[in-house]
PDB file of C-alpha atoms in Angstrom:
ATOM      1  CA  MET X   1       0.000   0.000   0.000  1.00 66.00           C
ATOM      2  CA  ASN X   2       1.499   3.273  -1.154  1.00 85.00           C
ATOM      3  CA  TYR X   3      -0.193   6.264   0.494  1.00 94.00           C
ATOM      4  CA  ASN X   4       1.844   9.043  -1.090  1.00 95.00           C
ATOM      5  CA  VAL X   5      -0.686  11.356  -2.775  1.00 96.00           C
ATOM      6  CA  GLU X   6      -0.899  14.793  -1.178  1.00 97.00           C
ATOM      7  CA  ASN X   7      -4.337  16.281  -0.534  1.00 96.00           C
ATOM      8  CA  ASN X   8      -4.313  18.845  -3.358  1.00 96.00           C
ATOM      9  CA  GLU X   9      -5.696  19.008  -6.898  1.00 96.00           C
ATOM     10  CA  ALA X  10      -2.308  18.815  -8.631  1.00 95.00           C
ATOM     11  CA  ALA X  11      -1.261  15.635  -6.815  1.00 96.00           C
ATOM     12  CA  ILE X  12      -4.707  14.054  -7.221  1.00 96.00           C
ATOM     13  CA  SER X  13      -4.736  14.854 -10.967  1.00 94.00           C
ATOM     14  CA  GLN X  14      -1.254  13.356 -11.323  1.00 93.00           C
ATOM     15  CA  ALA X  15      -2.330  10.144  -9.551  1.00 94.00           C
ATOM     16  CA  ILE X  16      -5.352   9.823 -11.864  1.00 94.00           C
ATOM     17  CA  TYR X  17      -3.100  10.371 -14.889  1.00 91.00           C
ATOM     18  CA  GLU X  18      -0.586   7.759 -13.700  1.00 90.00           C
ATOM     19  CA  LEU X  19      -3.328   5.156 -13.236  1.00 90.00           C
ATOM     20  CA  THR X  20      -5.285   5.839 -16.438  1.00 88.00           C
ATOM     21  CA  ARG X  21      -2.556   7.158 -18.761  1.00 86.00           C
ATOM     22  CA  ILE X  22      -5.139   9.428 -20.336  1.00 81.00           C
ATOM     23  CA  ASP X  23      -3.065  11.785 -22.458  1.00 79.00           C
ATOM     24  CA  GLN X  24      -5.142  14.924 -21.868  1.00 84.00           C
ATOM     25  CA  LYS X  25      -5.362  17.502 -19.116  1.00 87.00           C
ATOM     26  CA  ILE X  26      -7.536  16.240 -16.282  1.00 91.00           C
ATOM     27  CA  HIS X  27      -9.901  18.855 -14.853  1.00 94.00           C
ATOM     28  CA  ILE X  28     -10.990  18.184 -11.273  1.00 97.00           C
ATOM     29  CA  GLN X  29     -14.632  19.265 -11.016  1.00 97.00           C
ATOM     30  CA  GLN X  30     -15.542  18.205  -7.479  1.00 97.00           C
ATOM     31  CA  MET X  31     -14.148  16.208  -4.575  1.00 98.00           C
ATOM     32  CA  LYS X  32     -15.978  14.727  -1.612  1.00 98.00           C
ATOM     33  CA  ASP X  33     -14.551  13.084   1.493  1.00 97.00           C
ATOM     34  CA  MET X  34     -16.474  10.184   3.049  1.00 96.00           C
ATOM     35  CA  ALA X  35     -14.854   8.623   6.134  1.00 95.00           C
ATOM     36  CA  ASN X  36     -11.482   7.288   4.856  1.00 97.00           C
ATOM     37  CA  LYS X  37     -12.342   7.755   1.143  1.00 98.00           C
ATOM     38  CA  LYS X  38     -12.150  10.632  -1.294  1.00 98.00           C
ATOM     39  CA  VAL X  39     -14.432  10.647  -4.346  1.00 98.00           C
ATOM     40  CA  VAL X  40     -13.107  12.738  -7.233  1.00 98.00           C
ATOM     41  CA  LEU X  41     -15.184  13.767 -10.236  1.00 98.00           C
ATOM     42  CA  PHE X  42     -13.036  14.879 -13.171  1.00 96.00           C
ATOM     43  CA  SER X  43     -13.641  15.791 -16.780  1.00 93.00           C
ATOM     44  CA  LEU X  44     -11.917  15.425 -20.131  1.00 87.00           C
ATOM     45  CA  GLY X  45     -13.760  17.236 -22.884  1.00 79.00           C
ATOM     46  CA  SER X  46     -17.395  16.109 -22.841  1.00 81.00           C
ATOM     47  CA  GLN X  47     -16.719  13.012 -20.719  1.00 88.00           C
ATOM     48  CA  THR X  48     -16.550  12.741 -16.957  1.00 94.00           C
ATOM     49  CA  GLY X  49     -14.569  10.314 -14.865  1.00 95.00           C
ATOM     50  CA  LEU X  50     -14.744   9.105 -11.305  1.00 97.00           C
ATOM     51  CA  ALA X  51     -11.779   8.232  -9.108  1.00 97.00           C
ATOM     52  CA  MET X  52     -11.717   6.802  -5.605  1.00 97.00           C
ATOM     53  CA  PHE X  53      -8.878   7.353  -3.138  1.00 98.00           C
ATOM     54  CA  GLU X  54      -8.235   5.875   0.312  1.00 97.00           C
ATOM     55  CA  ARG X  55      -6.611   7.830   3.157  1.00 97.00           C
ATOM     56  CA  GLY X  56      -3.684   6.262   4.969  1.00 95.00           C
ATOM     57  CA  SER X  57      -2.569   6.720   8.563  1.00 94.00           C
ATOM     58  CA  ASN X  58      -0.069   9.348   7.319  1.00 94.00           C
ATOM     59  CA  ASP X  59      -3.004  11.522   6.051  1.00 93.00           C
ATOM     60  CA  LYS X  60      -1.913  10.979   2.456  1.00 96.00           C
ATOM     61  CA  TRP X  61      -3.992   9.227  -0.166  1.00 98.00           C
ATOM     62  CA  MET X  62      -3.698   6.146  -2.387  1.00 97.00           C
ATOM     63  CA  ILE X  63      -5.664   5.898  -5.623  1.00 96.00           C
ATOM     64  CA  GLU X  64      -7.859   2.794  -5.763  1.00 96.00           C
ATOM     65  CA  THR X  65      -9.814   3.205  -8.996  1.00 94.00           C
ATOM     66  CA  ALA X  66     -10.334   5.663 -11.810  1.00 93.00           C
ATOM     67  CA  GLY X  67     -12.506   5.382 -14.866  1.00 90.00           C
ATOM     68  CA  LEU X  68     -13.814   7.545 -17.642  1.00 89.00           C
ATOM     69  CA  GLY X  69     -17.381   7.350 -18.877  1.00 83.00           C
ATOM     70  CA  ASN X  70     -20.043   9.434 -20.475  1.00 75.00           C
ATOM     71  CA  THR X  71     -21.712  11.837 -18.083  1.00 84.00           C
ATOM     72  CA  PHE X  72     -23.007   9.875 -15.073  1.00 87.00           C
ATOM     73  CA  HIS X  73     -21.382   7.513 -12.559  1.00 93.00           C
ATOM     74  CA  LEU X  74     -22.885   5.182  -9.945  1.00 93.00           C
ATOM     75  CA  THR X  75     -20.925   3.156  -7.395  1.00 95.00           C
ATOM     76  CA  VAL X  76     -21.049   1.595  -3.958  1.00 97.00           C
ATOM     77  CA  ALA X  77     -18.067   2.644  -1.844  1.00 97.00           C
ATOM     78  CA  ASP X  78     -16.735   0.628   1.088  1.00 97.00           C
ATOM     79  CA  THR X  79     -15.499   3.030   3.773  1.00 97.00           C
ATOM     80  CA  SER X  80     -14.313   2.748   7.353  1.00 97.00           C
ATOM     81  CA  ASP X  81     -17.846   3.876   8.348  1.00 96.00           C
ATOM     82  CA  GLY X  82     -19.657   1.296   6.198  1.00 97.00           C
ATOM     83  CA  GLN X  83     -20.927   1.284   2.633  1.00 97.00           C
ATOM     84  CA  TYR X  84     -22.178   4.344   0.750  1.00 97.00           C
ATOM     85  CA  ILE X  85     -24.054   4.779  -2.493  1.00 96.00           C
ATOM     86  CA  VAL X  86     -22.342   7.418  -4.653  1.00 97.00           C
ATOM     87  CA  CYS X  87     -23.821   9.189  -7.697  1.00 96.00           C
ATOM     88  CA  ALA X  88     -21.740  11.742  -9.594  1.00 96.00           C
ATOM     89  CA  GLY X  89     -21.554  13.400 -12.969  1.00 94.00           C
ATOM     90  CA  ASP X  90     -22.308  16.443 -15.024  1.00 93.00           C
ATOM     91  CA  ASN X  91     -25.710  17.993 -14.571  1.00 94.00           C
ATOM     92  CA  ALA X  92     -26.602  18.999 -18.121  1.00 91.00           C
ATOM     93  CA  ASP X  93     -30.092  17.588 -17.472  1.00 90.00           C
ATOM     94  CA  HIS X  94     -30.545  19.925 -14.478  1.00 94.00           C
ATOM     95  CA  MET X  95     -31.395  17.133 -12.088  1.00 96.00           C
ATOM     96  CA  SER X  96     -32.547  18.167  -8.627  1.00 97.00           C
ATOM     97  CA  ARG X  97     -32.715  14.671  -7.164  1.00 97.00           C
ATOM     98  CA  ILE X  98     -31.853  11.074  -7.855  1.00 96.00           C
ATOM     99  CA  VAL X  99     -33.664   8.036  -6.560  1.00 96.00           C
ATOM    100  CA  ALA X 100     -31.140   5.213  -6.508  1.00 95.00           C
ATOM    101  CA  TYR X 101     -31.735   1.540  -5.757  1.00 94.00           C
ATOM    102  CA  VAL X 102     -29.505  -1.056  -4.150  1.00 94.00           C
ATOM    103  CA  GLU X 103     -31.265  -4.381  -4.118  1.00 90.00           C
ATOM    104  CA  GLU X 104     -34.637  -3.741  -2.402  1.00 88.00           C
ATOM    105  CA  ASP X 105     -33.699  -0.413  -0.779  1.00 93.00           C
ATOM    106  CA  SER X 106     -34.179   3.019  -2.332  1.00 94.00           C
ATOM    107  CA  TYR X 107     -32.264   6.218  -1.571  1.00 96.00           C
ATOM    108  CA  GLU X 108     -33.349   9.749  -2.412  1.00 97.00           C
ATOM    109  CA  LEU X 109     -30.375  12.030  -3.017  1.00 97.00           C
ATOM    110  CA  ASP X 110     -30.846  15.794  -3.421  1.00 98.00           C
ATOM    111  CA  ILE X 111     -28.605  17.566  -5.946  1.00 97.00           C
ATOM    112  CA  GLU X 112     -27.522  21.162  -5.476  1.00 95.00           C
ATOM    113  CA  PRO X 113     -27.805  23.348  -8.595  1.00 94.00           C
ATOM    114  CA  GLY X 114     -24.593  23.460 -10.583  1.00 95.00           C
ATOM    115  CA  GLU X 115     -22.747  22.052 -13.552  1.00 95.00           C
ATOM    116  CA  TYR X 116     -21.399  18.975 -11.677  1.00 96.00           C
ATOM    117  CA  PHE X 117     -22.419  16.974  -8.618  1.00 97.00           C
ATOM    118  CA  ILE X 118     -21.347  14.272  -6.197  1.00 98.00           C
ATOM    119  CA  VAL X 119     -24.037  12.967  -3.830  1.00 97.00           C
ATOM    120  CA  SER X 120     -23.908  10.053  -1.414  1.00 97.00           C
ATOM    121  CA  SER X 121     -25.834   8.256   1.291  1.00 97.00           C
ATOM    122  CA  PRO X 122     -24.962   5.473   3.728  1.00 97.00           C
ATOM    123  CA  LEU X 123     -26.505   2.134   2.793  1.00 97.00           C
ATOM    124  CA  GLN X 124     -29.244   0.723   5.005  1.00 94.00           C
ATOM    125  CA  GLU X 125     -28.013  -2.851   4.501  1.00 93.00           C
ATOM    126  CA  LYS X 126     -24.608  -4.215   3.495  1.00 95.00           C
ATOM    127  CA  THR X 127     -24.516  -5.364  -0.116  1.00 95.00           C
ATOM    128  CA  GLU X 128     -22.245  -7.449  -2.320  1.00 95.00           C
ATOM    129  CA  TYR X 129     -23.042  -5.188  -5.289  1.00 94.00           C
ATOM    130  CA  ASP X 130     -20.337  -2.730  -6.349  1.00 93.00           C
ATOM    131  CA  MET X 131     -22.854  -0.364  -7.915  1.00 91.00           C
ATOM    132  CA  PRO X 132     -26.527   0.549  -7.484  1.00 92.00           C
ATOM    133  CA  THR X 133     -28.991  -1.711  -9.240  1.00 91.00           C
ATOM    134  CA  GLY X 134     -30.714   1.325 -10.728  1.00 92.00           C
ATOM    135  CA  ALA X 135     -31.198   5.069 -10.594  1.00 94.00           C
ATOM    136  CA  ILE X 136     -33.720   7.620 -11.794  1.00 95.00           C
ATOM    137  CA  GLY X 137     -32.942  11.330 -12.077  1.00 95.00           C
ATOM    138  CA  TYR X 138     -35.612  14.018 -11.796  1.00 97.00           C
ATOM    139  CA  ASN X 139     -35.534  17.725 -12.576  1.00 95.00           C
ATOM    140  CA  ASP X 140     -37.060  20.433 -10.372  1.00 92.00           C
ATOM    141  CA  LYS X 141     -40.459  19.887 -12.075  1.00 94.00           C
ATOM    142  CA  ASN X 142     -40.350  16.233 -10.967  1.00 95.00           C
ATOM    143  CA  GLU X 143     -39.931  15.096 -14.582  1.00 96.00           C
ATOM    144  CA  GLU X 144     -37.815  12.031 -15.223  1.00 95.00           C
ATOM    145  CA  VAL X 145     -34.657  12.995 -17.126  1.00 94.00           C
ATOM    146  CA  PHE X 146     -32.453   9.944 -16.549  1.00 89.00           C
ATOM    147  CA  ARG X 147     -32.980   6.231 -15.913  1.00 92.00           C
ATOM    148  CA  THR X 148     -30.764   3.211 -15.622  1.00 89.00           C
ATOM    149  CA  GLY X 149     -31.868  -0.187 -14.309  1.00 82.00           C
ATOM    150  CA  GLY X 150     -34.002  -0.267 -11.169  1.00 63.00           C
ATOM    151  CA  PRO X 151     -37.561  -1.342 -10.453  1.00 60.00           C
ATOM    152  CA  ALA X 152     -39.432   0.504 -13.226  1.00 46.00           C
ATOM    153  CA  GLU X 153     -42.900  -0.447 -12.013  1.00 43.00           C
ATOM    154  CA  THR X 154     -42.400   1.064  -8.536  1.00 42.00           C
ATOM    155  CA  ALA X 155     -40.629   4.228  -9.721  1.00 44.00           C
ATOM    156  CA  ARG X 156     -43.319   5.742 -11.909  1.00 44.00           C
TER     157      ARG X 156
END
């Protein structure tokens, strides 16, 4: 375990670059600390990426994962305080809330206005899943603007 990443944007960007070898400038959009984890939302052009770091006893960080996708990311994070559902991405659809599902449980996550977001909630029950089983995004008029997986019949 190599906890050598300083807690600043330059060092975090460098760690993401070293893991992914993406040959473009990484733009950190938001960061969120959860117990011993740091969730980092970054962008490259029109795509966003999500990276997860773990804090060591020396208060430095180690990168665990980093991936680049389209605009929206869902994951379940294991932290020293238990598991959390994490939703992050760009907010071109002007979502004001997300209802996310992990197995039989649902979680309502409010999104602050802005271009990017990271929202999270502790899980009610421990899961073996590494990502939510579904999510639905709603705008401030309660109109559905995003859907992936989930129990469609109970969400409408």
